[in-house]
Short mmCIF file of C-alpha atoms in Angstrom, two decimals:
data_model
loop_
_atom_site.label_atom_id
_atom_site.label_comp_id
_atom_site.label_asym_id
_atom_site.label_seq_id
_atom_site.Cartn_x
_atom_site.Cartn_y
_atom_site.Cartn_z
CA MET Z 1 88.31 106.62 114.54
CA ALA Z 2 91.99 106.96 115.24
CA GLN Z 3 91.32 110.45 116.53
CA VAL Z 4 88.88 109.23 119.18
CA THR Z 5 91.32 106.56 120.32
CA GLN Z 6 93.99 109.20 120.61
CA LEU Z 7 91.87 111.56 122.72
CA ARG Z 8 90.83 108.79 125.07
CA THR Z 9 94.42 107.74 125.55
CA GLU Z 10 95.37 111.29 126.34
CA ALA Z 11 92.64 111.65 128.94
CA LYS Z 12 93.56 108.39 130.62
CA ALA Z 13 97.32 108.75 130.39
CA GLU Z 14 97.68 110.33 133.82
CA GLN Z 15 95.50 107.94 135.81
CA THR Z 16 96.15 104.24 135.94
CA GLU Z 17 99.60 102.79 136.13
CA ARG Z 18 98.64 99.29 137.07
CA LEU Z 19 96.80 96.58 135.18
CA LEU Z 20 95.45 93.30 136.49
CA ILE Z 21 94.19 90.67 134.10
CA ILE Z 22 92.20 87.81 135.59
CA LEU Z 23 92.15 84.86 133.24
CA SER Z 24 89.52 82.23 134.05
CA LYS Z 25 89.26 80.55 130.65
CA GLY Z 26 91.60 78.01 129.14
CA THR Z 27 91.01 78.20 125.42
CA MET Z 28 93.31 79.74 122.86
CA ASP Z 29 90.85 82.51 121.97
CA MET Z 30 90.83 83.64 125.61
CA VAL Z 31 94.52 83.24 126.41
CA TYR Z 32 95.78 85.14 123.37
CA PRO Z 33 93.92 88.42 124.05
CA ALA Z 34 94.97 88.27 127.70
CA LEU Z 35 98.65 87.97 126.76
CA MET Z 36 98.45 90.54 123.99
CA ILE Z 37 96.93 93.11 126.33
CA ALA Z 38 99.37 92.25 129.12
CA ASN Z 39 102.46 92.55 126.94
CA THR Z 40 101.34 95.73 125.23
CA ALA Z 41 100.49 97.37 128.56
CA ALA Z 42 103.95 96.43 129.83
CA THR Z 43 105.62 98.13 126.87
CA MET Z 44 103.62 101.24 127.78
CA GLY Z 45 105.22 101.30 131.19
CA LYS Z 46 102.40 99.80 133.22
CA GLU Z 47 102.89 97.43 136.09
CA VAL Z 48 101.08 94.34 134.82
CA HIS Z 49 99.80 91.36 136.80
CA MET Z 50 98.07 88.27 135.47
CA PHE Z 51 96.04 86.05 137.75
CA PHE Z 52 95.29 82.54 136.50
CA THR Z 53 92.21 80.88 137.93
CA PHE Z 54 89.91 77.99 136.99
CA TRP Z 55 90.54 76.94 133.37
CA GLY Z 56 92.89 79.87 133.01
CA LEU Z 57 95.39 77.85 135.03
CA ASN Z 58 95.79 75.56 132.00
CA ALA Z 59 97.49 78.47 130.27
CA VAL Z 60 100.39 78.26 132.69
CA ASN Z 61 100.47 74.47 132.94
CA LYS Z 62 103.54 72.92 131.29
CA LYS Z 63 101.38 70.15 129.84
CA THR Z 64 98.85 72.40 128.14
CA VAL Z 65 100.56 75.75 127.48
CA GLY Z 66 101.82 74.67 124.09
CA SER Z 67 98.58 73.06 122.95
CA MET Z 68 95.78 75.51 123.73
CA LYS Z 69 92.66 74.78 121.71
CA VAL Z 70 89.76 76.64 120.17
CA SER Z 71 86.37 75.02 120.71
CA PRO Z 72 83.68 75.35 118.07
CA VAL Z 73 81.06 74.24 120.64
CA GLY Z 74 79.34 77.03 122.55
CA ASN Z 75 81.09 79.55 120.37
CA PRO Z 76 78.54 81.36 118.20
CA GLY Z 77 81.33 83.30 116.52
CA MET Z 78 82.60 80.22 114.70
CA PRO Z 79 81.52 79.95 111.09
CA MET Z 80 79.73 76.63 111.54
CA PRO Z 81 76.55 75.35 113.21
CA ASN Z 82 77.16 74.41 116.85
CA ILE Z 83 75.94 70.85 116.31
CA LEU Z 84 78.73 70.21 113.80
CA GLY Z 85 81.26 71.31 116.37
CA MET Z 86 80.43 68.18 118.36
CA ILE Z 87 81.71 65.87 115.66
CA PRO Z 88 85.02 64.33 116.76
CA GLY Z 89 87.98 66.14 115.27
CA MET Z 90 86.22 69.49 114.91
CA THR Z 91 88.07 71.09 117.80
CA ALA Z 92 91.38 69.95 116.36
CA MET Z 93 90.40 71.34 112.98
CA ALA Z 94 89.30 74.70 114.35
CA THR Z 95 92.52 74.88 116.36
CA ARG Z 96 94.65 74.07 113.34
CA MET Z 97 92.89 76.75 111.30
CA MET Z 98 93.36 79.36 114.01
CA ASN Z 99 97.03 78.45 114.47
CA GLY Z 100 97.59 78.84 110.74
CA LYS Z 101 95.95 82.26 110.69
CA MET Z 102 97.95 83.39 113.71
CA LYS Z 103 101.18 82.32 112.07
CA LYS Z 104 100.25 84.22 108.92
CA ALA Z 105 99.70 87.39 110.95
CA LYS Z 106 103.13 86.79 112.53
CA VAL Z 107 101.65 86.47 116.00
CA ALA Z 108 103.99 84.74 118.44
CA THR Z 109 102.96 81.40 119.98
CA ILE Z 110 101.53 81.33 123.50
CA PRO Z 111 104.75 79.95 125.09
CA GLU Z 112 106.72 82.65 123.24
CA MET Z 113 104.32 85.30 124.50
CA PHE Z 114 104.83 84.13 128.08
CA LYS Z 115 108.61 84.44 127.64
CA MET Z 116 108.08 87.91 126.26
CA ALA Z 117 105.77 88.79 129.16
CA LYS Z 118 108.44 87.73 131.62
CA ASP Z 119 111.06 89.73 129.77
CA LEU Z 120 108.80 92.80 129.93
CA GLY Z 121 108.34 92.41 133.68
CA VAL Z 122 104.77 91.07 133.72
CA LYS Z 123 104.04 89.22 136.96
CA LEU Z 124 102.24 85.90 136.75
CA HIS Z 125 100.20 84.63 139.68
CA ALA Z 126 98.55 81.22 140.00
CA CYS Z 127 95.38 80.70 142.05
CA SER Z 128 95.97 78.35 145.00
CA THR Z 129 92.38 77.08 145.20
CA THR Z 130 92.34 76.13 141.53
CA MET Z 131 95.62 74.29 141.94
CA GLU Z 132 94.13 72.26 144.78
CA VAL Z 133 90.80 71.59 143.01
CA MET Z 134 92.38 70.62 139.71
CA GLY Z 135 95.20 68.69 141.34
CA THR Z 136 97.90 70.86 139.78
CA PRO Z 137 101.08 70.93 141.88
CA LYS Z 138 103.44 73.89 141.60
CA GLU Z 139 105.98 71.78 139.68
CA THR Z 140 103.61 71.43 136.74
CA LEU Z 141 103.40 75.20 136.27
CA ILE Z 142 105.66 76.86 133.74
CA ASP Z 143 108.80 78.50 135.15
CA GLU Z 144 107.52 81.96 134.26
CA VAL Z 145 104.94 81.83 137.08
CA ASP Z 146 106.05 84.09 139.92
CA ASP Z 147 103.96 82.82 142.79
CA VAL Z 148 100.87 81.07 144.09
CA VAL Z 149 98.38 83.45 145.67
CA GLY Z 150 94.75 83.80 146.74
CA ALA Z 151 91.92 86.21 146.09
CA ALA Z 152 93.01 88.68 148.75
CA THR Z 153 96.39 89.17 147.10
CA MET Z 154 94.68 89.51 143.74
CA ILE Z 155 92.32 92.20 145.05
CA SER Z 156 95.21 94.14 146.51
CA LEU Z 157 97.15 93.82 143.25
CA GLY Z 158 94.27 95.34 141.36
CA GLU Z 159 93.66 98.17 143.79
CA GLY Z 160 93.64 101.57 142.11
CA GLY Z 161 94.36 100.04 138.72
CA GLN Z 162 92.56 98.70 135.70
CA ILE Z 163 91.11 95.22 136.01
CA ILE Z 164 90.22 93.01 133.08
CA PHE Z 165 88.35 89.76 133.67
CA ILE Z 166 88.49 87.15 130.93
CA MET Y 1 130.91 112.14 126.36
CA ALA Y 2 129.81 112.48 122.79
CA THR Y 3 127.39 109.91 121.51
CA VAL Y 4 126.28 109.67 117.95
CA GLU Y 5 122.52 109.60 117.57
CA GLN Y 6 121.33 106.60 115.70
CA HIS Y 7 118.66 106.16 113.11
CA LYS Y 8 117.15 102.69 113.10
CA VAL Y 9 114.63 101.25 110.68
CA ILE Y 10 112.40 98.52 112.06
CA ASP Y 11 110.39 96.50 109.56
CA SER Y 12 107.14 95.21 111.06
CA ARG Y 13 105.33 94.83 107.78
CA GLY Y 14 103.03 91.82 107.69
CA SER Y 15 102.88 91.67 111.47
CA PHE Y 16 99.74 92.58 113.43
CA CYS Y 17 98.99 93.85 116.92
CA PRO Y 18 100.88 93.57 119.19
CA GLY Y 19 103.78 92.85 116.80
CA PRO Y 20 104.62 96.40 115.69
CA ILE Y 21 104.50 97.76 119.25
CA THR Y 22 106.63 94.91 120.54
CA ASP Y 23 109.16 95.49 117.74
CA LEU Y 24 109.18 99.21 118.48
CA PHE Y 25 109.66 98.54 122.18
CA LYS Y 26 112.59 96.21 121.56
CA ALA Y 27 114.26 98.92 119.50
CA TYR Y 28 113.44 101.48 122.20
CA ARG Y 29 115.09 99.37 124.87
CA SER Y 30 118.36 99.22 123.00
CA SER Y 31 118.25 102.90 122.03
CA GLN Y 32 119.78 106.05 123.50
CA LEU Y 33 118.23 109.46 124.08
CA GLY Y 34 118.01 111.33 120.79
CA ASP Y 35 117.88 108.22 118.64
CA VAL Y 36 115.32 108.07 115.88
CA ILE Y 37 113.36 104.89 115.19
CA GLU Y 38 111.53 104.42 111.95
CA LEU Y 39 108.83 101.77 112.06
CA LEU Y 40 107.43 100.29 108.88
CA ALA Y 41 104.00 98.71 109.31
CA THR Y 42 101.05 97.35 107.39
CA ASP Y 43 98.84 96.83 110.45
CA PRO Y 44 95.98 99.37 110.23
CA ALA Y 45 96.09 99.74 114.02
CA ALA Y 46 99.75 100.79 114.06
CA LYS Y 47 99.03 104.51 113.62
CA ALA Y 48 96.76 104.78 116.65
CA ASP Y 49 98.76 102.29 118.69
CA VAL Y 50 102.14 103.92 118.18
CA THR Y 51 100.57 107.33 118.89
CA ALA Y 52 99.21 105.96 122.17
CA TRP Y 53 102.54 104.33 123.04
CA VAL Y 54 104.46 107.53 122.34
CA GLN Y 55 102.14 109.59 124.55
CA LYS Y 56 102.29 107.06 127.34
CA SER Y 57 106.04 106.59 127.26
CA GLY Y 58 106.79 110.31 126.88
CA ASN Y 59 108.60 110.06 123.56
CA GLU Y 60 108.11 112.13 120.45
CA LEU Y 61 106.12 111.28 117.33
CA VAL Y 62 108.03 112.97 114.53
CA ASP Y 63 106.06 111.89 111.50
CA ILE Y 64 103.64 109.42 109.99
CA ILE Y 65 104.15 108.96 106.29
CA ASP Y 66 101.76 107.00 104.07
CA GLU Y 67 103.76 104.95 101.61
CA GLN Y 68 102.50 102.64 98.91
CA GLY Y 69 100.82 99.82 100.83
CA TYR Y 70 102.39 100.56 104.22
CA ILE Y 71 103.07 103.38 106.65
CA ARG Y 72 106.31 104.78 107.99
CA ILE Y 73 106.16 106.03 111.55
CA VAL Y 74 109.07 108.09 112.82
CA VAL Y 75 109.63 108.22 116.55
CA LYS Y 76 112.29 110.17 118.42
CA ILE Y 77 113.45 108.82 121.75
CA THR Y 78 113.19 111.70 124.19
CA LYS Y 79 112.61 109.76 127.37
CA LYS Y 80 114.18 106.61 128.69
CA ARG Y 81 112.57 104.80 131.56
CA SER Y 82 114.94 104.35 134.46
#
């Protein structure tokens, strides 16, 4: 298995030097993979951009960045029937469990990962339409955000590179 | 200008992706050409991930040694990004 991974990396090594991650979801299980991929790509010398739109904007909101949640509802991967997920307190419980497991695996917190991203040169872009629709002024975004842009900028940032939509 | 090549040991045991790579990268940033970094890891992905990182960053994978319960990955810094 490792061999295959290695060969693929070799074949791709020469091509893409840019990575754009579009984050449209605002739950912990969506934000973590986005940041992990972004930060790892940056250590590999890629120019990395993250575009935060719709619920993804919550990930860069000062009020919510430190309290991202995992929802057991609409998540068939959770080890419980969906109907139980609707009971009050279930989201908090699932979130607590996930946080505990993350800590055990020595995974940094989401705010820490944003600091790391910044340190590695990852560029963070907030979607202007989402900010307007959700009533999120620029002041409520975390300091790590570089700018507020639209779809055209995002398309040009992704041109010729890898694009991941979450 | 004579610089002494350093040999650093980074312990990432117990940490999972992207921990080991991040730890390796931090050591890489503070290293000089010719330095050797030894990464200790328990993450099963570390072998493939470090191999990919080394290829991408143009450094040299010296050795991967299976120890009891963890692996030791030896990387030589042969290229520093400007």
